[in-house]
Short mmCIF file of C-alpha atoms in Angstrom, two decimals:
data_model
loop_
_atom_site.label_atom_id
_atom_site.label_comp_id
_atom_site.label_asym_id
_atom_site.label_seq_id
_atom_site.Cartn_x
_atom_site.Cartn_y
_atom_site.Cartn_z
CA MET O 1 -23.03 -41.30 32.49
CA THR O 2 -22.14 -44.91 31.59
CA ALA O 3 -19.89 -45.84 28.91
CA ASP O 4 -23.15 -47.68 27.37
CA THR O 5 -24.90 -44.32 27.56
CA SER O 6 -22.40 -42.47 26.00
CA ALA O 7 -21.98 -44.64 23.03
CA SER O 8 -25.99 -44.51 22.37
CA LEU O 9 -25.52 -40.14 22.19
CA ASP O 10 -23.12 -40.68 19.94
CA THR O 11 -24.66 -40.03 15.99
CA THR O 12 -20.81 -40.29 13.95
CA PRO O 13 -21.60 -43.18 11.66
CA PRO O 14 -19.29 -46.07 12.07
CA LEU O 15 -16.68 -46.63 9.31
CA SER O 16 -16.56 -48.84 7.21
CA GLU O 17 -13.37 -51.53 7.14
CA GLU O 18 -12.35 -50.00 3.64
CA GLU O 19 -12.67 -47.25 4.90
CA ARG O 20 -10.71 -47.41 8.09
CA LEU O 21 -7.98 -49.09 5.66
CA ARG O 22 -7.85 -45.96 3.62
CA ARG O 23 -7.50 -43.71 6.23
CA TRP O 24 -4.49 -45.80 7.81
CA ARG O 25 -3.02 -45.95 4.56
CA LEU O 26 -3.14 -42.25 4.49
CA VAL O 27 -1.65 -41.86 7.49
CA LEU O 28 1.13 -44.65 7.42
CA GLY O 29 2.22 -43.44 3.54
CA GLY O 30 3.17 -45.62 0.93
CA GLU O 31 4.95 -48.32 2.86
CA ALA O 32 1.40 -49.38 4.10
CA GLU O 33 0.06 -49.92 0.72
CA GLY O 34 0.46 -53.83 0.88
CA SER O 35 -1.30 -53.77 3.91
CA CYS O 36 -3.90 -51.25 3.70
CA GLY O 37 -4.71 -51.42 -0.19
CA LYS O 38 -3.92 -48.76 -2.82
CA LEU O 39 -5.72 -45.04 -2.88
CA SER O 40 -7.41 -43.68 -5.72
CA GLY O 41 -9.30 -40.78 -6.79
CA PRO O 42 -9.31 -37.57 -4.35
CA MET O 43 -7.53 -39.85 -1.80
CA ALA O 44 -4.54 -40.74 -3.78
CA GLU O 45 -3.86 -36.83 -4.87
CA MET O 46 -4.05 -35.79 -0.98
CA ASP O 47 -1.34 -39.01 -0.73
CA GLN O 48 0.73 -37.10 -3.37
CA ALA O 49 0.46 -33.84 -1.49
CA LEU O 50 1.25 -35.12 1.71
CA ALA O 51 4.16 -37.63 0.53
CA ALA O 52 5.84 -34.45 -1.25
CA LEU O 53 6.36 -33.27 2.11
CA TYR O 54 6.70 -35.82 4.89
CA ASP O 55 7.55 -39.02 2.39
CA ALA O 56 10.47 -40.49 4.52
CA ASP O 57 12.88 -41.57 1.36
CA GLY O 58 13.54 -38.34 1.08
CA LYS O 59 11.78 -38.30 -2.59
CA ASN O 60 9.35 -36.36 -3.00
CA GLY O 61 7.17 -33.68 -5.32
CA LEU O 62 8.52 -30.72 -4.55
CA GLY O 63 11.79 -31.44 -6.35
CA LYS O 64 14.06 -31.91 -3.56
CA SER O 65 15.39 -34.80 -1.80
CA SER O 66 16.92 -35.41 1.83
CA GLU O 67 20.49 -34.74 0.43
CA ARG O 68 19.78 -31.37 -0.65
CA ARG O 69 17.20 -29.13 0.42
CA GLY O 70 18.05 -25.56 -0.79
CA GLY O 71 15.11 -24.12 -3.07
CA ARG O 72 15.86 -23.71 -6.56
CA GLY O 73 14.09 -21.46 -9.40
CA GLY O 74 13.35 -24.03 -11.59
CA SER O 75 11.19 -25.89 -9.10
CA SER O 76 8.56 -23.08 -8.18
CA PRO O 77 6.23 -24.14 -10.70
CA SER O 78 5.68 -27.78 -8.58
CA VAL O 79 5.76 -25.86 -5.28
CA ALA O 80 3.17 -23.32 -6.66
CA ARG O 81 0.88 -26.54 -7.69
CA TRP O 82 1.58 -28.45 -4.35
CA LEU O 83 0.24 -25.07 -2.35
CA GLY O 84 -2.82 -24.96 -4.40
CA ASP O 85 -3.59 -28.72 -3.59
CA ILE O 86 -3.13 -28.50 0.09
CA ARG O 87 -5.69 -25.76 -0.09
CA LYS O 88 -7.96 -27.97 -2.05
CA TYR O 89 -8.16 -30.90 0.22
CA PHE O 90 -7.37 -29.68 3.46
CA PRO O 91 -8.87 -27.53 6.18
CA THR O 92 -7.27 -23.92 6.85
CA PRO O 93 -5.35 -24.76 10.10
CA VAL O 94 -3.72 -27.95 8.48
CA VAL O 95 -2.68 -25.81 5.22
CA GLN O 96 -1.06 -23.26 7.56
CA VAL O 97 0.77 -26.16 9.60
CA MET O 98 2.39 -27.97 6.05
CA GLN O 99 3.50 -24.51 4.61
CA ARG O 100 5.52 -24.08 8.29
CA ASP O 101 6.71 -27.59 7.80
CA ALA O 102 7.47 -26.97 4.19
CA LEU O 103 9.90 -24.03 4.99
CA GLU O 104 11.55 -26.06 7.83
CA ARG O 105 11.91 -29.41 6.12
CA LEU O 106 13.08 -28.42 2.77
CA ASP O 107 14.42 -25.28 3.03
CA LEU O 108 12.19 -23.59 0.58
CA ARG O 109 12.56 -19.88 1.85
CA GLU O 110 14.04 -18.53 -1.11
CA LEU O 111 10.60 -19.68 -2.84
CA LEU O 112 8.92 -17.21 -1.31
CA LEU O 113 11.00 -14.49 -3.30
CA GLN O 114 8.87 -15.87 -6.33
CA PRO O 115 5.61 -14.31 -7.53
CA GLU O 116 3.93 -17.46 -8.56
CA MET O 117 4.43 -19.28 -5.24
CA LEU O 118 3.17 -16.06 -2.91
CA GLU O 119 0.13 -15.62 -5.49
CA SER O 120 -1.09 -19.57 -4.37
CA ALA O 121 0.43 -19.85 -0.64
CA HIS O 122 -2.20 -19.18 2.24
CA ALA O 123 -1.43 -15.81 3.87
CA ASP O 124 -1.19 -15.70 7.30
CA VAL O 125 0.59 -14.44 10.44
CA HIS O 126 3.59 -16.90 9.80
CA LEU O 127 3.94 -16.05 5.86
CA VAL O 128 3.78 -12.29 6.63
CA ALA O 129 6.52 -13.29 9.31
CA ASN O 130 9.00 -15.01 6.73
CA LEU O 131 8.23 -12.38 4.22
CA ILE O 132 9.40 -9.87 6.73
CA ALA O 133 12.66 -11.77 7.54
CA LEU O 134 13.16 -11.70 3.67
CA SER O 135 12.32 -8.02 2.86
CA GLY O 136 15.66 -7.23 2.67
CA VAL O 137 16.74 -9.76 -0.43
CA ILE O 138 13.19 -9.66 -2.05
CA PRO O 139 13.48 -8.93 -5.74
CA ALA O 140 12.09 -6.12 -7.15
CA SER O 141 9.67 -8.35 -9.38
CA THR O 142 8.21 -9.88 -6.32
CA LYS O 143 7.78 -6.80 -3.95
CA GLU O 144 4.84 -5.63 -5.27
CA THR O 145 3.03 -9.54 -4.59
CA ALA O 146 5.01 -9.44 -1.33
CA ARG O 147 3.09 -6.07 -0.13
CA MET O 148 0.06 -7.43 -1.76
CA VAL O 149 0.17 -10.48 0.88
CA VAL O 150 0.99 -8.66 3.89
CA ARG O 151 -1.90 -6.01 2.92
CA LYS O 152 -4.19 -8.73 2.50
CA VAL O 153 -3.17 -10.25 6.05
CA VAL O 154 -2.78 -6.88 7.76
CA ASP O 155 -6.47 -6.03 6.47
CA GLU O 156 -8.10 -9.24 7.59
CA LEU O 157 -6.34 -8.80 11.39
CA LEU O 158 -7.56 -5.49 11.35
CA LYS O 159 -11.37 -6.36 10.55
CA LYS O 160 -10.68 -9.28 13.56
CA LEU O 161 -9.02 -6.75 16.46
CA GLU O 162 -9.45 -3.14 15.49
CA GLU O 163 -12.84 -3.02 17.06
CA PRO O 164 -12.36 -5.07 20.22
CA MET O 165 -8.90 -2.81 20.79
CA ARG O 166 -10.86 0.31 20.24
CA SER O 167 -13.89 -0.54 22.72
CA ALA O 168 -11.76 -1.83 25.01
CA VAL O 169 -9.54 1.20 25.05
CA THR O 170 -11.98 3.82 24.89
CA GLY O 171 -14.16 2.40 27.70
CA ALA O 172 -11.27 1.93 29.96
CA LEU O 173 -10.28 5.52 29.21
CA ASP O 174 -13.90 7.20 29.67
CA ARG O 175 -13.96 5.66 32.87
CA SER O 176 -10.69 6.22 34.46
CA GLN O 177 -11.75 9.87 35.32
CA ARG O 178 -15.02 10.46 36.94
CA ASN O 179 -16.93 13.69 37.00
CA ARG O 180 -18.86 14.66 39.79
CA ARG O 181 -20.62 17.50 38.25
CA PRO O 182 -21.70 15.45 34.88
CA ARG O 183 -23.94 17.14 32.19
CA HIS O 184 -27.05 15.03 31.65
CA SER O 185 -25.09 13.73 28.45
CA GLU O 186 -22.24 12.45 30.43
CA ILE O 187 -24.24 10.99 33.55
CA ASP O 188 -23.13 7.01 34.38
CA TRP O 189 -26.59 5.99 34.99
CA ASN O 190 -25.48 2.56 36.20
CA ARG O 191 -23.03 4.10 38.95
CA THR O 192 -25.39 7.14 39.66
CA ILE O 193 -28.41 4.70 40.63
CA ARG O 194 -26.54 2.33 42.66
CA ALA O 195 -24.65 5.40 44.58
CA ASN O 196 -28.63 6.57 45.28
CA LEU O 197 -30.44 3.57 46.45
CA ARG O 198 -31.12 4.86 49.61
CA HIS O 199 -32.95 7.37 48.16
CA TRP O 200 -35.64 5.26 46.97
CA GLN O 201 -38.97 6.88 47.26
CA GLU O 202 -41.58 4.16 47.58
CA GLU O 203 -44.79 6.34 46.99
CA TYR O 204 -43.25 7.67 43.40
CA ARG O 205 -41.57 4.15 42.79
CA THR O 206 -38.45 6.23 41.61
CA ILE O 207 -35.14 7.11 42.89
CA VAL O 208 -34.41 10.97 43.65
CA PRO O 209 -30.67 10.90 43.23
CA GLN O 210 -28.37 13.30 45.57
CA GLN O 211 -25.33 12.36 43.62
CA LEU O 212 -24.75 12.35 40.23
CA ILE O 213 -21.87 10.31 38.41
CA GLY O 214 -20.33 11.01 35.10
CA TYR O 215 -17.99 9.61 32.87
CA GLY O 216 -14.91 11.74 32.45
CA ARG O 217 -15.04 14.46 30.27
CA LYS O 218 -12.90 14.02 27.06
CA ALA O 219 -9.16 15.08 27.38
CA ARG O 220 -7.92 17.53 24.69
CA SER O 221 -4.62 15.67 25.25
CA PRO O 222 -3.60 11.97 25.70
CA GLN O 223 -4.66 10.44 28.98
CA ARG O 224 -2.24 7.66 28.91
CA GLU O 225 1.27 7.26 26.89
CA VAL O 226 1.56 3.74 25.65
CA VAL O 227 4.92 2.52 24.67
CA LEU O 228 5.32 -0.72 22.71
CA CYS O 229 8.83 -2.28 23.17
CA ILE O 230 9.55 -5.28 20.86
CA ASP O 231 12.23 -7.86 20.70
CA GLN O 232 12.76 -8.83 17.01
CA SER O 233 14.70 -11.71 17.34
CA GLY O 234 13.25 -14.73 14.87
CA SER O 235 11.46 -16.59 17.48
CA MET O 236 9.34 -13.27 18.56
CA ALA O 237 7.74 -13.03 14.62
CA ALA O 238 4.55 -13.73 15.18
CA SER O 239 4.63 -11.27 18.58
CA VAL O 240 5.92 -8.33 15.80
CA VAL O 241 2.95 -9.10 13.68
CA TYR O 242 0.58 -8.68 16.46
CA SER O 243 2.03 -5.97 17.93
CA SER O 244 2.66 -3.67 15.20
CA ILE O 245 -1.27 -4.28 14.27
CA PHE O 246 -2.49 -3.25 17.76
CA GLY O 247 -0.03 -0.24 17.79
CA ALA O 248 -1.11 1.22 14.55
CA VAL O 249 -4.73 0.85 16.01
CA MET O 250 -3.88 2.72 19.51
CA ALA O 251 -1.97 5.33 17.31
CA SER O 252 -5.12 6.04 15.96
CA LEU O 253 -6.88 7.01 19.38
CA PRO O 254 -6.32 11.04 20.31
CA ALA O 255 -6.42 9.96 23.87
CA VAL O 256 -3.47 7.53 23.77
CA ALA O 257 -0.13 8.60 22.99
CA THR O 258 1.54 5.37 21.25
CA LYS O 259 4.93 4.49 20.80
CA MET O 260 6.42 1.92 18.85
CA VAL O 261 10.26 0.66 19.50
CA VAL O 262 11.62 -2.46 18.09
CA PHE O 263 15.45 -3.91 18.89
CA ASP O 264 18.15 -6.57 18.47
CA THR O 265 21.33 -5.22 19.31
CA ASN O 266 20.36 -2.00 17.69
CA ILE O 267 17.17 0.17 18.48
CA VAL O 268 14.88 1.25 15.87
CA ASP O 269 11.85 3.77 16.89
CA LEU O 270 9.20 3.41 14.32
CA THR O 271 6.60 5.44 15.71
CA GLU O 272 6.25 7.86 13.01
CA GLN O 273 5.03 4.38 10.66
CA LEU O 274 2.28 3.71 12.89
CA ASP O 275 -0.30 4.97 10.83
CA ASP O 276 0.49 2.36 8.10
CA PRO O 277 1.25 -1.16 9.57
CA VAL O 278 2.37 -2.47 6.29
CA GLU O 279 5.39 0.29 5.86
CA LEU O 280 5.98 -0.72 9.75
CA LEU O 281 6.37 -4.38 9.22
CA PHE O 282 8.54 -3.37 6.45
CA GLY O 283 10.75 -1.45 8.51
CA VAL O 284 11.16 -4.41 11.05
CA GLN O 285 14.63 -6.57 10.62
CA LEU O 286 13.55 -10.06 12.15
CA GLY O 287 16.86 -11.74 13.76
CA GLY O 288 19.98 -10.75 15.35
CA GLY O 289 20.88 -10.48 18.90
CA THR O 290 18.95 -8.98 21.89
CA ASP O 291 19.79 -6.10 24.19
CA ILE O 292 17.07 -5.88 26.32
CA ASN O 293 18.90 -3.19 28.52
CA GLY O 294 19.49 -1.06 25.79
CA ALA O 295 16.11 -1.21 24.54
CA VAL O 296 14.41 -0.49 28.02
CA GLY O 297 16.84 2.47 28.51
CA TYR O 298 15.71 4.08 25.15
CA CYS O 299 12.25 3.93 26.37
CA GLN O 300 12.91 5.28 29.35
CA SER O 301 14.36 8.21 27.83
CA ILE O 302 11.24 9.14 25.82
CA ILE O 303 8.64 8.63 28.78
CA ARG O 304 7.35 12.05 29.78
CA GLU O 305 4.99 11.17 32.52
CA PRO O 306 5.70 8.15 34.13
CA ARG O 307 2.64 7.77 36.32
CA ASN O 308 0.41 7.92 33.28
CA THR O 309 2.66 5.88 30.98
CA ILE O 310 2.04 1.96 30.30
CA LEU O 311 5.37 0.32 29.18
CA VAL O 312 4.62 -3.05 27.66
CA LEU O 313 8.14 -5.30 26.71
CA ILE O 314 7.34 -7.98 24.18
CA SER O 315 10.25 -10.47 24.60
CA ASP O 316 11.39 -13.54 25.46
CA LEU O 317 13.59 -12.39 28.06
CA TYR O 318 16.99 -14.06 26.47
CA GLU O 319 19.21 -10.88 27.44
CA GLY O 320 22.38 -10.62 25.56
CA GLY O 321 22.91 -7.46 27.39
CA VAL O 322 23.85 -6.73 30.65
CA GLU O 323 21.12 -8.38 32.87
CA ALA O 324 22.11 -6.10 36.38
CA ASN O 325 21.37 -2.92 34.14
CA LEU O 326 18.00 -4.05 32.82
CA LEU O 327 17.10 -4.92 36.12
CA ARG O 328 17.92 -1.61 37.52
CA ARG O 329 16.35 0.13 35.07
CA ALA O 330 13.27 -2.07 35.49
CA ALA O 331 13.07 -0.98 39.62
CA SER O 332 13.69 2.78 38.42
CA LEU O 333 10.72 2.17 36.23
CA VAL O 334 8.45 1.03 38.46
CA GLU O 335 9.43 3.71 41.28
CA SER O 336 8.41 6.16 39.22
CA GLY O 337 5.22 5.25 38.88
CA VAL O 338 5.17 3.67 35.01
CA GLN O 339 3.27 0.34 35.01
CA PHE O 340 5.97 -2.14 33.51
CA ILE O 341 4.40 -5.00 31.95
CA THR O 342 6.36 -7.99 30.32
CA LEU O 343 4.83 -10.09 27.62
CA LEU O 344 6.82 -13.26 26.70
CA ALA O 345 4.47 -13.98 23.68
CA LEU O 346 1.99 -12.10 22.08
CA SER O 347 0.62 -15.12 19.57
CA ASP O 348 -1.40 -17.83 19.31
CA GLU O 349 1.31 -20.38 19.19
CA GLY O 350 1.05 -21.70 23.08
CA ALA O 351 3.41 -21.32 25.71
CA PRO O 352 6.81 -19.48 24.45
CA SER O 353 10.26 -20.68 25.49
CA TYR O 354 11.69 -17.83 28.03
CA ASP O 355 14.23 -17.15 30.46
CA ARG O 356 12.49 -18.09 33.59
CA ALA O 357 15.06 -16.96 35.94
CA LEU O 358 14.82 -13.55 34.45
CA ALA O 359 11.29 -13.18 34.28
CA ALA O 360 10.96 -14.00 38.16
CA LYS O 361 13.55 -11.23 38.69
CA LEU O 362 11.33 -8.70 36.84
CA ALA O 363 8.26 -9.89 38.90
CA ALA O 364 9.92 -9.37 42.18
CA LEU O 365 10.76 -6.15 41.16
CA GLY O 366 6.91 -5.47 40.25
CA VAL O 367 6.91 -6.20 36.50
CA PRO O 368 4.60 -9.12 35.50
CA SER O 369 5.26 -11.66 33.02
CA PHE O 370 3.24 -14.02 30.72
CA ALA O 371 2.35 -14.78 27.46
CA CYS O 372 -1.02 -13.32 25.83
CA THR O 373 -2.99 -13.80 22.88
CA PRO O 374 -3.84 -11.41 20.35
CA ASN O 375 -7.39 -11.92 21.68
CA ALA O 376 -6.86 -11.40 25.20
CA PHE O 377 -4.48 -7.95 24.79
CA PRO O 378 -7.20 -5.32 24.47
CA ASP O 379 -8.86 -6.33 27.68
CA LEU O 380 -4.91 -5.99 29.31
CA MET O 381 -4.54 -2.59 27.98
CA ALA O 382 -7.74 -1.77 28.91
CA ALA O 383 -7.01 -3.23 32.77
CA ALA O 384 -3.84 -1.51 32.60
CA ILE O 385 -5.28 1.59 31.88
CA ARG O 386 -7.36 1.49 34.83
CA LYS O 387 -4.67 0.74 36.80
CA GLU O 388 -5.83 -2.47 38.16
CA ASP O 389 -3.45 -4.75 39.27
CA ILE O 390 -2.08 -7.07 36.15
CA ASN O 391 -1.13 -10.30 38.04
CA ALA O 392 -4.74 -10.44 39.22
CA TRP O 393 -6.06 -9.80 35.81
CA ALA O 394 -4.17 -12.23 34.44
CA SER O 395 -5.11 -15.03 37.01
CA THR O 396 -8.94 -14.43 36.23
CA GLN O 397 -7.94 -14.69 32.38
CA GLY O 398 -6.09 -17.84 33.04
CA LEU O 399 -2.73 -16.22 31.84
CA VAL O 400 -0.16 -17.50 34.10
CA ALA O 401 1.95 -14.93 35.51
CA THR O 402 5.44 -15.48 36.82
CA PRO O 403 5.71 -15.87 40.41
CA LYS O 404 7.88 -13.25 42.37
CA GLY O 405 11.31 -15.09 42.87
CA GLN O 406 10.53 -18.10 41.70
CA PRO O 407 11.81 -19.55 38.04
#
């Protein structure tokens, strides 16, 4: 297609010179007022919201300066108004970015402890992660608001992710065991027809099946054991939120025995709290060091049927414990039949930072390592339940696994 043709297909009306200058003024800030003109109306209000966060001279509408970034109680009404403004003038993805920037650039974390700010903030995974990190110091007057915010996000994520997770896992379990003498209601007609194509009867225009293939009958006891071992260091905050949601969904499936363990230098088994993701999240303590070897050792001790167990380690692999012992444990788990997978992140945040050398050593032992998005996680668990080659599955999904021996 030629450039002229492409241009003719562009139906976007050209910007006027006045509009173009206004947009440049919005991007460049107050210093460009002399060359781009003065803003008015909604554009001026958008500019004020941006300047409150990004103004280079350190003066802003949040009651802060570059010399003093700690949040103070008296400034919270201004922050609450600012949060309302950005939600009014910017789309949700931009609001999320600006909220994260405010927390990082202006150190407004303690303002999350105030009800008026929480009520104004856009509730998302990152806000939940900050509330979890601050759960130990949230005052009594704010705790109920904080729980309402976390519950809102959890409910939204469950609505989005529960059905794909349930369908993928249940479908994989139903098909992981075949029944050669099925009842009529248990017949897998697609597989049965394919297996009996040679018995096609031209005269009757039908197939006479000699062999019936059915879905496995529902087991009374769990068919798979899933252990989620989650690094709760600060860099893994979003992964902790998503892992808790998926863990709660899998725990509700009778055919899957799900356990959830979180760790830093300490190890906490949260399996008993999987029925309530909100309580579970408030049981997490984000931050601290990392002892992956100790956590994997604990998980190894609670595995009952290695050949029916999927161990998912969710960590950036920056080990603070003894790496050599971790590798020995990993080799022992794989040899025993455990399907051991490492997720470097379970989030939508893009390529994570991780210890490439340790990931390569684990890959050499048969432990694939890659980052996974929440949308892809249900299919990952289905592939693991079917005991597929996880490296091959990751490749088909565009998820790049760490090559063996190549950090």
